[in-house]
């Protein structure tokens, strides 16, 4: 059993009042719900981690960062280390989100270093990979994903490969309202697993692979039921607590 993860990525959203109400409603909505196979992770902006951590009362909910530094400490103004995220209750951290790759020019090599830094800090990195619309139209999806994965697997030991979660997020589906079809998702996830099995034959069935890209209440059930989908990375919809709760509790 690989277990499932539903991750809410708040991006640059939230404020003290919103967060308090959201966490209160999330705790309340999950009261009495049991599913030992599924964990829920909230990734607020780093500055609100302390607040959100102090408001958590449900054991299913865990915290994650949206990014971390490749470095542990030193003269890196504006950066946050993995250990700092851990100090504020994080168990997970997103790495290589397409918005980081685009707006902060994070290369595959930087994403690989961040993945390693997360593991070294004792966090589970959720490594985001995905192709652009143009790459998809050109039939380059698998090639692009392979390249993104190979840089990561190059820096990780066999043992560390088991500590990562992969999130397949086609860039053309993020924030666009266009979701990849279940057939596209299943076949791409199966290819990702195949790729891992070439590099690490014994690990491929153990690594969690999440899907992200315009997940909604209306499509979440079908997506999470796919054989090679082990959970969902939810952006916009994770800010609407009623919708996020419904997604978390899909049976
Ligand atoms: C994301 O930010 O990872 C994401 C998938 O966003 P959205 O759900 O809004 O497409």
PDB file of C-alpha atoms and ligand atoms in Angstrom:
ATOM      1  CA  UNK A   1       0.000   0.000   0.000  1.00  0.00           C
ATOM      2  CA  UNK A   2       1.556   3.298  -1.093  1.00  0.00           C
ATOM      3  CA  UNK A   3      -0.977   5.440   0.791  1.00  0.00           C
ATOM      4  CA  UNK A   4      -2.521   8.630  -0.545  1.00  0.00           C
ATOM      5  CA  UNK A   5      -1.803  12.324  -0.181  1.00  0.00           C
ATOM      6  CA  UNK A   6      -4.072  15.277  -0.867  1.00  0.00           C
ATOM      7  CA  UNK A   7      -1.997  18.452  -0.878  1.00  0.00           C
ATOM      8  CA  UNK A   8      -3.357  21.983  -0.884  1.00  0.00           C
ATOM      9  CA  UNK A   9      -0.955  24.543  -2.356  1.00  0.00           C
ATOM     10  CA  UNK A  10      -2.116  27.997  -1.319  1.00  0.00           C
ATOM     11  CA  UNK A  11       0.556  29.765  -3.373  1.00  0.00           C
ATOM     12  CA  UNK A  12       0.621  33.531  -2.628  1.00  0.00           C
ATOM     13  CA  UNK A  13      -2.750  33.581  -0.906  1.00  0.00           C
ATOM     14  CA  UNK A  14      -4.105  33.797   2.620  1.00  0.00           C
ATOM     15  CA  UNK A  15      -4.004  36.271   5.479  1.00  0.00           C
ATOM     16  CA  UNK A  16      -4.345  35.985   9.250  1.00  0.00           C
ATOM     17  CA  UNK A  17      -8.129  36.116   9.188  1.00  0.00           C
ATOM     18  CA  UNK A  18      -8.593  33.797   6.193  1.00  0.00           C
ATOM     19  CA  UNK A  19      -6.150  31.236   7.602  1.00  0.00           C
ATOM     20  CA  UNK A  20      -7.847  31.113  10.975  1.00  0.00           C
ATOM     21  CA  UNK A  21     -11.270  30.549   9.466  1.00  0.00           C
ATOM     22  CA  UNK A  22      -9.941  28.002   6.963  1.00  0.00           C
ATOM     23  CA  UNK A  23      -8.136  25.921   9.581  1.00  0.00           C
ATOM     24  CA  UNK A  24     -11.099  26.054  11.929  1.00  0.00           C
ATOM     25  CA  UNK A  25     -13.445  24.819   9.192  1.00  0.00           C
ATOM     26  CA  UNK A  26     -10.985  22.188   8.010  1.00  0.00           C
ATOM     27  CA  UNK A  27     -10.566  20.777  11.528  1.00  0.00           C
ATOM     28  CA  UNK A  28     -14.307  20.854  12.033  1.00  0.00           C
ATOM     29  CA  UNK A  29     -15.073  19.270   8.654  1.00  0.00           C
ATOM     30  CA  UNK A  30     -12.666  16.401   9.241  1.00  0.00           C
ATOM     31  CA  UNK A  31     -13.904  15.648  12.738  1.00  0.00           C
ATOM     32  CA  UNK A  32     -14.876  11.993  12.962  1.00  0.00           C
ATOM     33  CA  UNK A  33     -13.533  11.228   9.464  1.00  0.00           C
ATOM     34  CA  UNK A  34     -11.128   8.320   9.452  1.00  0.00           C
ATOM     35  CA  UNK A  35      -8.937   7.100   6.657  1.00  0.00           C
ATOM     36  CA  UNK A  36      -5.597   5.746   7.786  1.00  0.00           C
ATOM     37  CA  UNK A  37      -4.505   5.442   4.176  1.00  0.00           C
ATOM     38  CA  UNK A  38      -4.789   9.147   3.317  1.00  0.00           C
ATOM     39  CA  UNK A  39      -2.990  12.203   4.617  1.00  0.00           C
ATOM     40  CA  UNK A  40      -3.844  15.828   3.979  1.00  0.00           C
ATOM     41  CA  UNK A  41      -1.130  18.420   3.615  1.00  0.00           C
ATOM     42  CA  UNK A  42      -1.634  22.194   3.642  1.00  0.00           C
ATOM     43  CA  UNK A  43       1.095  24.373   2.138  1.00  0.00           C
ATOM     44  CA  UNK A  44       0.490  27.989   3.182  1.00  0.00           C
ATOM     45  CA  UNK A  45       2.964  30.806   2.532  1.00  0.00           C
ATOM     46  CA  UNK A  46       5.944  30.237   4.860  1.00  0.00           C
ATOM     47  CA  UNK A  47       5.203  33.270   6.981  1.00  0.00           C
ATOM     48  CA  UNK A  48       1.886  31.698   8.056  1.00  0.00           C
ATOM     49  CA  UNK A  49       3.259  28.246   8.932  1.00  0.00           C
ATOM     50  CA  UNK A  50       3.482  29.067  12.618  1.00  0.00           C
ATOM     51  CA  UNK A  51      -0.100  30.314  12.717  1.00  0.00           C
ATOM     52  CA  UNK A  52      -1.457  27.343  10.761  1.00  0.00           C
ATOM     53  CA  UNK A  53       0.560  24.886  12.870  1.00  0.00           C
ATOM     54  CA  UNK A  54      -0.895  26.325  16.051  1.00  0.00           C
ATOM     55  CA  UNK A  55      -4.423  25.901  14.652  1.00  0.00           C
ATOM     56  CA  UNK A  56      -4.116  22.227  13.663  1.00  0.00           C
ATOM     57  CA  UNK A  57      -6.189  19.859  15.743  1.00  0.00           C
ATOM     58  CA  UNK A  58      -6.895  16.994  13.332  1.00  0.00           C
ATOM     59  CA  UNK A  59      -4.282  14.253  13.102  1.00  0.00           C
ATOM     60  CA  UNK A  60      -4.920  13.743   9.372  1.00  0.00           C
ATOM     61  CA  UNK A  61      -3.643  17.240   8.543  1.00  0.00           C
ATOM     62  CA  UNK A  62       0.034  17.936   8.099  1.00  0.00           C
ATOM     63  CA  UNK A  63       1.942  21.016   6.976  1.00  0.00           C
ATOM     64  CA  UNK A  64       4.204  21.592   4.027  1.00  0.00           C
ATOM     65  CA  UNK A  65       6.374  24.397   2.704  1.00  0.00           C
ATOM     66  CA  UNK A  66       6.027  25.706  -0.852  1.00  0.00           C
ATOM     67  CA  UNK A  67       9.767  25.880  -1.463  1.00  0.00           C
ATOM     68  CA  UNK A  68      13.113  25.618   0.357  1.00  0.00           C
ATOM     69  CA  UNK A  69      16.675  26.749  -0.117  1.00  0.00           C
ATOM     70  CA  UNK A  70      19.379  24.483  -1.465  1.00  0.00           C
ATOM     71  CA  UNK A  71      21.454  25.810   1.438  1.00  0.00           C
ATOM     72  CA  UNK A  72      21.402  25.042   5.148  1.00  0.00           C
ATOM     73  CA  UNK A  73      22.429  28.490   6.425  1.00  0.00           C
ATOM     74  CA  UNK A  74      24.565  31.511   5.552  1.00  0.00           C
ATOM     75  CA  UNK A  75      24.478  34.630   3.439  1.00  0.00           C
ATOM     76  CA  UNK A  76      21.405  33.812   1.335  1.00  0.00           C
ATOM     77  CA  UNK A  77      19.028  36.720   1.870  1.00  0.00           C
ATOM     78  CA  UNK A  78      15.378  35.839   1.658  1.00  0.00           C
ATOM     79  CA  UNK A  79      15.914  32.071   1.706  1.00  0.00           C
ATOM     80  CA  UNK A  80      14.329  29.523   4.056  1.00  0.00           C
ATOM     81  CA  UNK A  81      16.074  26.249   4.866  1.00  0.00           C
ATOM     82  CA  UNK A  82      14.548  22.813   5.243  1.00  0.00           C
ATOM     83  CA  UNK A  83      15.401  22.802   8.940  1.00  0.00           C
ATOM     84  CA  UNK A  84      13.558  26.112   9.388  1.00  0.00           C
ATOM     85  CA  UNK A  85      10.457  24.608   7.769  1.00  0.00           C
ATOM     86  CA  UNK A  86      10.789  21.644  10.097  1.00  0.00           C
ATOM     87  CA  UNK A  87      11.085  23.938  13.105  1.00  0.00           C
ATOM     88  CA  UNK A  88       7.653  25.277  12.199  1.00  0.00           C
ATOM     89  CA  UNK A  89       5.980  21.898  11.920  1.00  0.00           C
ATOM     90  CA  UNK A  90       6.451  21.011   8.245  1.00  0.00           C
ATOM     91  CA  UNK A  91       6.728  17.391   7.220  1.00  0.00           C
ATOM     92  CA  UNK A  92       6.584  18.022   3.473  1.00  0.00           C
ATOM     93  CA  UNK A  93       7.879  20.597   1.011  1.00  0.00           C
ATOM     94  CA  UNK A  94       7.015  21.275  -2.618  1.00  0.00           C
ATOM     95  CA  UNK A  95      10.061  21.296  -4.852  1.00  0.00           C
ATOM     96  CA  UNK A  96      10.319  22.488  -8.446  1.00  0.00           C
ATOM     97  CA  UNK A  97       6.765  23.730  -8.824  1.00  0.00           C
ATOM     98  CA  UNK A  98       6.382  25.009 -12.392  1.00  0.00           C
ATOM     99  CA  UNK A  99       5.804  28.539 -11.065  1.00  0.00           C
ATOM    100  CA  UNK A 100       9.213  28.370  -9.334  1.00  0.00           C
ATOM    101  CA  UNK A 101      10.799  27.002 -12.488  1.00  0.00           C
ATOM    102  CA  UNK A 102       9.198  29.785 -14.566  1.00  0.00           C
ATOM    103  CA  UNK A 103       9.406  32.866 -12.339  1.00  0.00           C
ATOM    104  CA  UNK A 104      12.574  31.972 -10.416  1.00  0.00           C
ATOM    105  CA  UNK A 105      14.392  30.196 -13.240  1.00  0.00           C
ATOM    106  CA  UNK A 106      14.891  26.987 -11.270  1.00  0.00           C
ATOM    107  CA  UNK A 107      16.691  24.466 -13.442  1.00  0.00           C
ATOM    108  CA  UNK A 108      16.442  20.686 -13.145  1.00  0.00           C
ATOM    109  CA  UNK A 109      19.804  20.797 -11.362  1.00  0.00           C
ATOM    110  CA  UNK A 110      18.565  23.312  -8.779  1.00  0.00           C
ATOM    111  CA  UNK A 111      15.405  21.239  -8.269  1.00  0.00           C
ATOM    112  CA  UNK A 112      17.598  18.186  -7.712  1.00  0.00           C
ATOM    113  CA  UNK A 113      19.693  20.061  -5.106  1.00  0.00           C
ATOM    114  CA  UNK A 114      16.522  21.227  -3.340  1.00  0.00           C
ATOM    115  CA  UNK A 115      15.207  17.662  -3.317  1.00  0.00           C
ATOM    116  CA  UNK A 116      18.400  16.527  -1.646  1.00  0.00           C
ATOM    117  CA  UNK A 117      18.315  19.438   0.837  1.00  0.00           C
ATOM    118  CA  UNK A 118      14.754  18.494   1.815  1.00  0.00           C
ATOM    119  CA  UNK A 119      15.688  14.872   2.457  1.00  0.00           C
ATOM    120  CA  UNK A 120      18.741  15.914   4.448  1.00  0.00           C
ATOM    121  CA  UNK A 121      16.493  18.097   6.625  1.00  0.00           C
ATOM    122  CA  UNK A 122      14.144  15.152   7.215  1.00  0.00           C
ATOM    123  CA  UNK A 123      11.331  16.524   5.042  1.00  0.00           C
ATOM    124  CA  UNK A 124       9.498  14.649   2.305  1.00  0.00           C
ATOM    125  CA  UNK A 125      10.043  16.515  -0.968  1.00  0.00           C
ATOM    126  CA  UNK A 126       7.079  16.605  -3.335  1.00  0.00           C
ATOM    127  CA  UNK A 127       8.917  16.960  -6.611  1.00  0.00           C
ATOM    128  CA  UNK A 128       6.833  18.626  -9.310  1.00  0.00           C
ATOM    129  CA  UNK A 129       7.413  17.681 -12.924  1.00  0.00           C
ATOM    130  CA  UNK A 130       5.432  18.468 -16.041  1.00  0.00           C
ATOM    131  CA  UNK A 131       5.538  19.560 -19.646  1.00  0.00           C
ATOM    132  CA  UNK A 132       4.395  22.772 -21.359  1.00  0.00           C
ATOM    133  CA  UNK A 133       1.550  22.933 -23.850  1.00  0.00           C
ATOM    134  CA  UNK A 134       4.036  23.211 -26.718  1.00  0.00           C
ATOM    135  CA  UNK A 135       5.988  20.168 -25.538  1.00  0.00           C
ATOM    136  CA  UNK A 136       2.775  18.212 -25.189  1.00  0.00           C
ATOM    137  CA  UNK A 137       1.634  19.159 -28.697  1.00  0.00           C
ATOM    138  CA  UNK A 138       5.014  18.081 -30.062  1.00  0.00           C
ATOM    139  CA  UNK A 139       4.677  14.686 -28.381  1.00  0.00           C
ATOM    140  CA  UNK A 140       7.627  15.405 -26.073  1.00  0.00           C
ATOM    141  CA  UNK A 141       5.910  14.764 -22.732  1.00  0.00           C
ATOM    142  CA  UNK A 142       7.704  11.552 -21.787  1.00  0.00           C
ATOM    143  CA  UNK A 143      11.066  12.864 -22.912  1.00  0.00           C
ATOM    144  CA  UNK A 144      10.662  16.045 -20.822  1.00  0.00           C
ATOM    145  CA  UNK A 145       9.585  14.115 -17.735  1.00  0.00           C
ATOM    146  CA  UNK A 146      12.472  11.670 -18.131  1.00  0.00           C
ATOM    147  CA  UNK A 147      14.931  14.559 -18.220  1.00  0.00           C
ATOM    148  CA  UNK A 148      13.379  16.203 -15.161  1.00  0.00           C
ATOM    149  CA  UNK A 149      13.491  12.917 -13.264  1.00  0.00           C
ATOM    150  CA  UNK A 150      16.969  11.846 -14.261  1.00  0.00           C
ATOM    151  CA  UNK A 151      18.632  14.924 -12.713  1.00  0.00           C
ATOM    152  CA  UNK A 152      16.850  14.171  -9.463  1.00  0.00           C
ATOM    153  CA  UNK A 153      17.643  10.469  -9.398  1.00  0.00           C
ATOM    154  CA  UNK A 154      21.268  11.238 -10.175  1.00  0.00           C
ATOM    155  CA  UNK A 155      21.788  13.045  -6.871  1.00  0.00           C
ATOM    156  CA  UNK A 156      19.785  10.629  -4.706  1.00  0.00           C
ATOM    157  CA  UNK A 157      20.972   7.368  -3.223  1.00  0.00           C
ATOM    158  CA  UNK A 158      18.836   4.290  -3.829  1.00  0.00           C
ATOM    159  CA  UNK A 159      17.523   4.602  -0.283  1.00  0.00           C
ATOM    160  CA  UNK A 160      16.670   8.310  -0.689  1.00  0.00           C
ATOM    161  CA  UNK A 161      14.628   7.640  -3.822  1.00  0.00           C
ATOM    162  CA  UNK A 162      12.043   6.043  -1.574  1.00  0.00           C
ATOM    163  CA  UNK A 163      11.726   9.273   0.399  1.00  0.00           C
ATOM    164  CA  UNK A 164      10.378  11.398  -2.416  1.00  0.00           C
ATOM    165  CA  UNK A 165       6.877  11.948  -3.729  1.00  0.00           C
ATOM    166  CA  UNK A 166       6.440  12.869  -7.378  1.00  0.00           C
ATOM    167  CA  UNK A 167       3.707  15.246  -8.532  1.00  0.00           C
ATOM    168  CA  UNK A 168       2.912  15.155 -12.235  1.00  0.00           C
ATOM    169  CA  UNK A 169       1.572  18.588 -13.096  1.00  0.00           C
ATOM    170  CA  UNK A 170       1.194  19.309 -16.800  1.00  0.00           C
ATOM    171  CA  UNK A 171       1.874  23.045 -17.001  1.00  0.00           C
ATOM    172  CA  UNK A 172      -0.984  23.544 -19.438  1.00  0.00           C
ATOM    173  CA  UNK A 173      -3.394  22.259 -16.795  1.00  0.00           C
ATOM    174  CA  UNK A 174      -2.232  24.445 -13.883  1.00  0.00           C
ATOM    175  CA  UNK A 175      -4.664  27.222 -13.088  1.00  0.00           C
ATOM    176  CA  UNK A 176      -6.248  26.974 -16.523  1.00  0.00           C
ATOM    177  CA  UNK A 177      -9.395  24.999 -15.761  1.00  0.00           C
ATOM    178  CA  UNK A 178      -8.201  22.421 -18.313  1.00  0.00           C
ATOM    179  CA  UNK A 179      -7.615  19.086 -16.631  1.00  0.00           C
ATOM    180  CA  UNK A 180      -5.697  16.272 -18.270  1.00  0.00           C
ATOM    181  CA  UNK A 181      -8.076  13.463 -19.178  1.00  0.00           C
ATOM    182  CA  UNK A 182      -8.076  10.379 -16.945  1.00  0.00           C
ATOM    183  CA  UNK A 183      -6.536   8.430 -19.856  1.00  0.00           C
ATOM    184  CA  UNK A 184      -3.726  10.983 -20.216  1.00  0.00           C
ATOM    185  CA  UNK A 185      -3.089  10.988 -16.469  1.00  0.00           C
ATOM    186  CA  UNK A 186      -3.059   7.210 -16.070  1.00  0.00           C
ATOM    187  CA  UNK A 187      -0.834   6.609 -19.080  1.00  0.00           C
ATOM    188  CA  UNK A 188       1.637   9.339 -18.065  1.00  0.00           C
ATOM    189  CA  UNK A 189       1.778   8.125 -14.466  1.00  0.00           C
ATOM    190  CA  UNK A 190       2.385   4.572 -15.683  1.00  0.00           C
ATOM    191  CA  UNK A 191       5.240   5.875 -17.865  1.00  0.00           C
ATOM    192  CA  UNK A 192       6.737   7.744 -14.908  1.00  0.00           C
ATOM    193  CA  UNK A 193       6.621   4.517 -12.904  1.00  0.00           C
ATOM    194  CA  UNK A 194       8.200   2.659 -15.807  1.00  0.00           C
ATOM    195  CA  UNK A 195      10.984   5.240 -15.936  1.00  0.00           C
ATOM    196  CA  UNK A 196      11.635   4.859 -12.203  1.00  0.00           C
ATOM    197  CA  UNK A 197      11.731   1.091 -12.620  1.00  0.00           C
ATOM    198  CA  UNK A 198      14.504   1.395 -15.214  1.00  0.00           C
ATOM    199  CA  UNK A 199      16.602   3.374 -12.749  1.00  0.00           C
ATOM    200  CA  UNK A 200      15.497   1.543  -9.607  1.00  0.00           C
ATOM    201  CA  UNK A 201      13.679  -1.709 -10.428  1.00  0.00           C
ATOM    202  CA  UNK A 202      12.648  -2.456  -6.864  1.00  0.00           C
ATOM    203  CA  UNK A 203      11.321   1.014  -6.028  1.00  0.00           C
ATOM    204  CA  UNK A 204       8.905   1.940  -8.758  1.00  0.00           C
ATOM    205  CA  UNK A 205       5.848   0.375  -7.142  1.00  0.00           C
ATOM    206  CA  UNK A 206       6.577   2.109  -3.855  1.00  0.00           C
ATOM    207  CA  UNK A 207       6.943   5.738  -4.944  1.00  0.00           C
ATOM    208  CA  UNK A 208       3.817   7.882  -4.652  1.00  0.00           C
ATOM    209  CA  UNK A 209       2.843   9.783  -7.806  1.00  0.00           C
ATOM    210  CA  UNK A 210       0.307  12.597  -7.416  1.00  0.00           C
ATOM    211  CA  UNK A 211      -1.582  14.423 -10.129  1.00  0.00           C
ATOM    212  CA  UNK A 212      -2.023  18.210 -10.150  1.00  0.00           C
ATOM    213  CA  UNK A 213      -3.616  20.617 -12.608  1.00  0.00           C
ATOM    214  CA  UNK A 214      -7.110  22.126 -12.267  1.00  0.00           C
ATOM    215  CA  UNK A 215      -8.337  19.495  -9.821  1.00  0.00           C
ATOM    216  CA  UNK A 216     -11.952  20.236  -8.907  1.00  0.00           C
ATOM    217  CA  UNK A 217     -14.656  18.547  -6.849  1.00  0.00           C
ATOM    218  CA  UNK A 218     -16.140  17.424 -10.174  1.00  0.00           C
ATOM    219  CA  UNK A 219     -13.063  15.532 -11.418  1.00  0.00           C
ATOM    220  CA  UNK A 220     -11.210  14.548  -8.228  1.00  0.00           C
ATOM    221  CA  UNK A 221     -12.978  11.225  -7.680  1.00  0.00           C
ATOM    222  CA  UNK A 222     -12.166   9.886 -11.124  1.00  0.00           C
ATOM    223  CA  UNK A 223      -8.566  11.081 -10.969  1.00  0.00           C
ATOM    224  CA  UNK A 224      -7.814   9.585  -7.572  1.00  0.00           C
ATOM    225  CA  UNK A 225      -9.357   6.268  -8.547  1.00  0.00           C
ATOM    226  CA  UNK A 226      -6.786   5.726 -11.330  1.00  0.00           C
ATOM    227  CA  UNK A 227      -4.405   2.846 -10.705  1.00  0.00           C
ATOM    228  CA  UNK A 228      -1.193   4.874 -10.737  1.00  0.00           C
ATOM    229  CA  UNK A 229      -2.518   8.006  -9.035  1.00  0.00           C
ATOM    230  CA  UNK A 230      -1.663   8.139  -5.335  1.00  0.00           C
ATOM    231  CA  UNK A 231      -3.192  11.491  -4.549  1.00  0.00           C
ATOM    232  CA  UNK A 232      -3.745  15.030  -5.765  1.00  0.00           C
ATOM    233  CA  UNK A 233      -1.936  18.351  -5.636  1.00  0.00           C
ATOM    234  CA  UNK A 234      -4.628  21.005  -5.535  1.00  0.00           C
ATOM    235  CA  UNK A 235      -4.007  24.712  -6.167  1.00  0.00           C
ATOM    236  CA  UNK A 236      -6.955  27.092  -6.589  1.00  0.00           C
ATOM    237  CA  UNK A 237      -9.572  24.696  -5.225  1.00  0.00           C
ATOM    238  CA  UNK A 238      -7.588  24.218  -1.997  1.00  0.00           C
ATOM    239  CA  UNK A 239      -8.523  27.803  -1.043  1.00  0.00           C
ATOM    240  CA  UNK A 240     -12.232  26.985  -0.926  1.00  0.00           C
ATOM    241  CA  UNK A 241     -12.503  25.020   2.280  1.00  0.00           C
ATOM    242  CA  UNK A 242     -15.855  23.366   1.476  1.00  0.00           C
ATOM    243  CA  UNK A 243     -14.520  22.111  -1.877  1.00  0.00           C
ATOM    244  CA  UNK A 244     -11.170  21.065  -0.449  1.00  0.00           C
ATOM    245  CA  UNK A 245     -12.938  19.127   2.312  1.00  0.00           C
ATOM    246  CA  UNK A 246     -15.027  17.273  -0.249  1.00  0.00           C
ATOM    247  CA  UNK A 247     -11.908  16.327  -2.191  1.00  0.00           C
ATOM    248  CA  UNK A 248     -10.121  15.182   0.983  1.00  0.00           C
ATOM    249  CA  UNK A 249     -13.003  12.935   1.971  1.00  0.00           C
ATOM    250  CA  UNK A 250     -13.689  11.253  -1.370  1.00  0.00           C
ATOM    251  CA  UNK A 251     -14.104   7.563  -0.713  1.00  0.00           C
TER     252      UNK A 251
HETATM  253  C1  LIG B   1      -0.761  23.856  -8.461  1.00  0.00           C
HETATM  254  O1  LIG B   1      -0.530  25.002  -8.117  1.00  0.00           O
HETATM  255  O2  LIG B   1       0.052  22.971  -8.198  1.00  0.00           O
HETATM  256  C2  LIG B   1      -2.005  23.555  -9.163  1.00  0.00           C
HETATM  257  C3  LIG B   1      -2.196  22.345  -9.587  1.00  0.00           C
HETATM  258  O3  LIG B   1      -2.888  24.592  -9.342  1.00  0.00           O
HETATM  259  P1  LIG B   1      -4.413  24.489  -9.842  1.00  0.00           P
HETATM  260  O4  LIG B   1      -5.047  23.363  -9.064  1.00  0.00           O
HETATM  261  O5  LIG B   1      -5.004  25.803  -9.535  1.00  0.00           O
HETATM  262  O6  LIG B   1      -4.379  24.159 -11.290  1.00  0.00           O
END
